[in-house]
C-alpha cells in the first residue's frame, strides 16, 4: 500500500471517516433530517448520562441526498479533504487486495463486497457534495462547523434516542443565513460493519503500515550509527521511544483486536492471505495453504515450513517475532530447561550479506540470536534487576511478565503450568522483539560495537563515582561532610558496575545449577547482541550520573570557585591560558554560570564573587572578618544542567516510569533541544559563542514540516547534542578542586598574611576549613586584587607559582578519566553555523 505520507495512517483514516460521519450527521440534523429507524440504545450505566449514536454506511448516502436538496448548505474544505483521503486509503487497499487474492477462489470475491461497496458509497457522497454544494465560504466562527484542530476534542455529546421516520416531510427549512451548528449535537460512533472480517483486516493493514514506517525510521537510525553519523545513546533512546509509542498506538486499535480475538488472529490471517495469494499458480497456492492448515483450519501457530517458505512476509507481518517469543516461553515449561539457550538453533554468526542468505539461513540465524537474547533478558528482568534497581529498556519491560517464574521456582525446579502463550504475548513484546532483530540485521558484523562502547563508558563512570565515594568516606569526610545524595550515588555505582567482570547472567545460571553455555567471549551474549539494551543502559547511567554530579558540585561549590580563580589569574597574565585544560573545558561548558552579568575586570573579582554567592559587599567592606553578610538564596549562582532533553527522557522513563506517552509527547521531550535545523541538517551551537554567528538566521521554523521528517531521528540528534557534556567527569574534578584549594591555603596563607601591616585586615582562615574551602578564593581576591584595580603583583606571582605546580600535576585528570581530548572536542564551531 504505497501511500506517501509521514502521518500515522490508521489514526488519520479513523478520524477522517468519523469526521465525515459527524459532519453529515450534525449538518443534516440541523436542516431537518431525522435519524434512521434503529433500535433504542440500551440505558447507559449508572451515573453516565451520554448515549451514543451509531452511524452505518447506508446512512452516508441518505444524509448526503437529503442535504443535496438544501440550497444554503456549504461544505468545509477539511470535510472534502477527509473524504478524499478516506477514498484514497480504501481504493489503494482494494488494489492491494487484488494482488493477494486467489483468482480461482470465489469466496475471496465475496469478501470484497463490503469493502468495494463502501468505496462506492464514499465516491457517491463525494460526487453529491461536489455537484450540489457551494464551496465553503468565509464566515464568522459562530456559523462554522468544528475546526480541524478541535473537531475531535470532544466526541461525547448528549443526544435523545428516539425512534422516528427517516425524514420529516414538513421539516422547516432553516434561514439561509444560518449554517450548521458550531459544535456537534450527537456523540457519533462510526462502525461500518461490526462482524466483517475484511473491515478488520483493512484496519489492521493501516495500523501495520504505521508500524512498518516506524520500523523503517528506526532502521535508518541504526544505519546512521553504523556509519558513525549518530551516537549509540541517541539511537537507543529513539529505539525505545518507538516501542513505547507503538504501545500507545495499539490502544487506539485495541477494540478491533479484541473483537477479532487479538492482534495475532488478524496478523496471522493477513499473513496467510499474502502468503497463499501470492503463489505463482494454483498448485503452489494449494501447497502453501496446506502448510498453514491443521485439521482443515488455519492454525495460529504457523508451521516452521510456512514461515521459512514465506519468510520475508512473516518478517514484515511480525509473525516470526511472535514465534520467537512463543518458543522461548514454551521452553521454560519443562523442568530444568528454562529457555532455549542451548544452541538448538546453531551458533549465531553475524554477517553483512543477509540479502544473499536463504530463508532457512535467515530463520536459523535470527532464531539463534533472538531466542538467546530474549532468554537472557528474561533472567535480567525477572531475577537480577532487583539488584540493579534501574528502569530497564522497553524490550526487557515487555517480556518481563511473559514468564511468571521466581528465583525459588528455578531453584526447586518447579514445573509450573503456564497460561496459553497466545494470551500472554503482547503486541508490544512482539514489536520490541522485531526491532531487536532489525537492529541486528543492520549492524551485521558491527553488532558487538555497542557492547564495547557500553563497557568502556560505564567502567569510567564506575571508577569516577567509586573514587568520589571513597574520597568522602576518607579524608574528605571531615572536610566536606557527608556525601550529598549517597543513595543515588550508590544506585549509579551499582548500575555502572553491573557488567564489569563476571557475566551476571552466567553467574545466575551457575548459581542455580542451570546449563551455562560455553563461550570464549568476555562479555555475555545479551550485551554482544542486544544493541538497544546497551545504548539504553549507557544513556540511563550517564544521564543520572551527570545530573547527580552537578548536584554534588553545587553542594560544595568547589569547581565554580576554582574556575573563577583560574579566570582571574589568566586575565591578569599571571598564568598562561590553557594551563589547566580540565578547567578550560569546565569553564566553556558553564560559561554562563561563572559570573553575574558580564565577566569582571581587575578590581571587580571580589565584588562579582560575592554577588554570585548571593551576598552583599557591604558586610565585607565594613569588617573583613565578618563572614555572615545577608544572603539572598534566589541570587546564588549555581551550575545549570545543560542536558535538558536527556533529563526529560530520564524523568519520564526512569524516575516516573512513563505510561501512555504519545506522538505529541515526543515533540514535548525535544522542546529544549540545543539544535537548530538548517535545510534539514541539524546544527548545534558553538560551545564558546552560542548562536552569535547565526545572526538573524534562526533556522527552519518547524523541522516537522520536512516531507520525509523522521521524529525519531530528531530525538536521536537531540540526545547526541548532549552526549559530550554528559561525559564530563565532575566527580573527579570535585576531588581535584578540593586538593587545589587545600594546597593553596597551606602554602599561600603565609604569603597573604604578609600583605599590609600588623594592623591590616587579615583573612579569617578558620572559615575556610571543612566545607568552607571555597572561601580560599574569596581571600585571594580580597588580598591580591584591590577594588581600585591595583594588583599586588609580587604576592600574586607567588600564588600563581603554587597554582601552576598544581595544574601541572592535576590539570588533566578529567581528560584522562573520560578518555576525551576536551580541548579538541570543544573547539569553536562558529564556521559551521549558517550565517544570516
PDB file of N, CA and C in Angstrom, residues 271 275 291-292 301-315 319-320 322-323 359 363:
ATOM      1  N   UNK A 271      -1.181 -12.615   7.090  1.00  0.00           N
ATOM      2  CA  UNK A 271      -0.017 -13.339   6.564  1.00  0.00           C
ATOM      3  C   UNK A 271      -0.465 -14.447   5.613  1.00  0.00           C
ATOM      4  N   UNK A 275       0.608 -14.790   1.882  1.00  0.00           N
ATOM      5  CA  UNK A 275       1.459 -15.949   1.582  1.00  0.00           C
ATOM      6  C   UNK A 275       0.810 -16.854   0.537  1.00  0.00           C
ATOM      7  N   UNK A 291       0.302 -25.851   4.091  1.00  0.00           N
ATOM      8  CA  UNK A 291       1.324 -25.625   5.118  1.00  0.00           C
ATOM      9  C   UNK A 291       0.785 -24.854   6.313  1.00  0.00           C
ATOM     10  N   UNK A 292      -0.226 -24.039   6.105  1.00  0.00           N
ATOM     11  CA  UNK A 292      -0.717 -23.187   7.195  1.00  0.00           C
ATOM     12  C   UNK A 292      -1.954 -23.758   7.865  1.00  0.00           C
ATOM     13  N   UNK A 301      -0.663 -21.060  15.310  1.00  0.00           N
ATOM     14  CA  UNK A 301       0.736 -21.447  15.486  1.00  0.00           C
ATOM     15  C   UNK A 301       1.251 -21.934  14.127  1.00  0.00           C
ATOM     16  N   UNK A 302       1.685 -20.996  13.313  1.00  0.00           N
ATOM     17  CA  UNK A 302       2.112 -21.320  11.963  1.00  0.00           C
ATOM     18  C   UNK A 302       3.268 -22.305  11.976  1.00  0.00           C
ATOM     19  N   UNK A 303       3.280 -23.181  11.004  1.00  0.00           N
ATOM     20  CA  UNK A 303       4.353 -24.166  10.936  1.00  0.00           C
ATOM     21  C   UNK A 303       5.663 -23.505  10.548  1.00  0.00           C
ATOM     22  N   UNK A 304       6.742 -24.150  10.934  1.00  0.00           N
ATOM     23  CA  UNK A 304       8.069 -23.655  10.580  1.00  0.00           C
ATOM     24  C   UNK A 304       8.222 -23.629   9.060  1.00  0.00           C
ATOM     25  N   UNK A 305       7.669 -24.646   8.381  1.00  0.00           N
ATOM     26  CA  UNK A 305       7.779 -24.699   6.912  1.00  0.00           C
ATOM     27  C   UNK A 305       7.130 -23.478   6.278  1.00  0.00           C
ATOM     28  N   UNK A 306       5.955 -23.085   6.793  1.00  0.00           N
ATOM     29  CA  UNK A 306       5.251 -21.930   6.222  1.00  0.00           C
ATOM     30  C   UNK A 306       6.037 -20.647   6.457  1.00  0.00           C
ATOM     31  N   UNK A 307       6.587 -20.488   7.645  1.00  0.00           N
ATOM     32  CA  UNK A 307       7.324 -19.261   7.958  1.00  0.00           C
ATOM     33  C   UNK A 307       8.603 -19.180   7.125  1.00  0.00           C
ATOM     34  N   UNK A 308       9.299 -20.318   6.993  1.00  0.00           N
ATOM     35  CA  UNK A 308      10.539 -20.303   6.216  1.00  0.00           C
ATOM     36  C   UNK A 308      10.232 -20.051   4.737  1.00  0.00           C
ATOM     37  N   UNK A 309       9.191 -20.700   4.230  1.00  0.00           N
ATOM     38  CA  UNK A 309       8.850 -20.539   2.818  1.00  0.00           C
ATOM     39  C   UNK A 309       8.421 -19.103   2.505  1.00  0.00           C
ATOM     40  N   UNK A 310       7.722 -18.468   3.441  1.00  0.00           N
ATOM     41  CA  UNK A 310       7.307 -17.078   3.244  1.00  0.00           C
ATOM     42  C   UNK A 310       7.973 -16.157   4.244  1.00  0.00           C
ATOM     43  N   UNK A 311       9.299 -16.317   4.402  1.00  0.00           N
ATOM     44  CA  UNK A 311       9.991 -15.645   5.500  1.00  0.00           C
ATOM     45  C   UNK A 311       9.905 -14.120   5.410  1.00  0.00           C
ATOM     46  N   UNK A 312      10.066 -13.565   4.235  1.00  0.00           N
ATOM     47  CA  UNK A 312      10.027 -12.111   4.115  1.00  0.00           C
ATOM     48  C   UNK A 312       8.661 -11.557   4.518  1.00  0.00           C
ATOM     49  N   UNK A 313       7.590 -12.261   4.139  1.00  0.00           N
ATOM     50  CA  UNK A 313       6.252 -11.839   4.551  1.00  0.00           C
ATOM     51  C   UNK A 313       6.081 -12.022   6.056  1.00  0.00           C
ATOM     52  N   UNK A 314       6.564 -13.150   6.586  1.00  0.00           N
ATOM     53  CA  UNK A 314       6.460 -13.410   8.024  1.00  0.00           C
ATOM     54  C   UNK A 314       7.206 -12.367   8.829  1.00  0.00           C
ATOM     55  N   UNK A 315       8.325 -11.898   8.276  1.00  0.00           N
ATOM     56  CA  UNK A 315       9.103 -10.879   8.972  1.00  0.00           C
ATOM     57  C   UNK A 315       8.367  -9.547   8.961  1.00  0.00           C
ATOM     58  N   UNK A 319       4.947 -12.175  12.387  1.00  0.00           N
ATOM     59  CA  UNK A 319       4.548 -13.460  12.952  1.00  0.00           C
ATOM     60  C   UNK A 319       5.778 -14.275  13.340  1.00  0.00           C
ATOM     61  N   UNK A 320       6.924 -14.001  12.695  1.00  0.00           N
ATOM     62  CA  UNK A 320       8.153 -14.684  13.098  1.00  0.00           C
ATOM     63  C   UNK A 320       8.588 -14.215  14.478  1.00  0.00           C
ATOM     64  N   UNK A 322       6.674 -13.154  16.794  1.00  0.00           N
ATOM     65  CA  UNK A 322       5.772 -13.806  17.741  1.00  0.00           C
ATOM     66  C   UNK A 322       6.227 -15.232  18.009  1.00  0.00           C
ATOM     67  N   UNK A 323       6.631 -15.946  16.967  1.00  0.00           N
ATOM     68  CA  UNK A 323       7.060 -17.330  17.141  1.00  0.00           C
ATOM     69  C   UNK A 323       8.308 -17.414  18.022  1.00  0.00           C
ATOM     70  N   UNK A 359      16.244 -18.328   2.977  1.00  0.00           N
ATOM     71  CA  UNK A 359      15.244 -18.153   4.032  1.00  0.00           C
ATOM     72  C   UNK A 359      15.547 -19.064   5.221  1.00  0.00           C
ATOM     73  N   UNK A 363      16.185 -17.782   8.956  1.00  0.00           N
ATOM     74  CA  UNK A 363      15.372 -18.298  10.055  1.00  0.00           C
ATOM     75  C   UNK A 363      16.243 -18.809  11.193  1.00  0.00           C
TER      76      UNK A 363
END
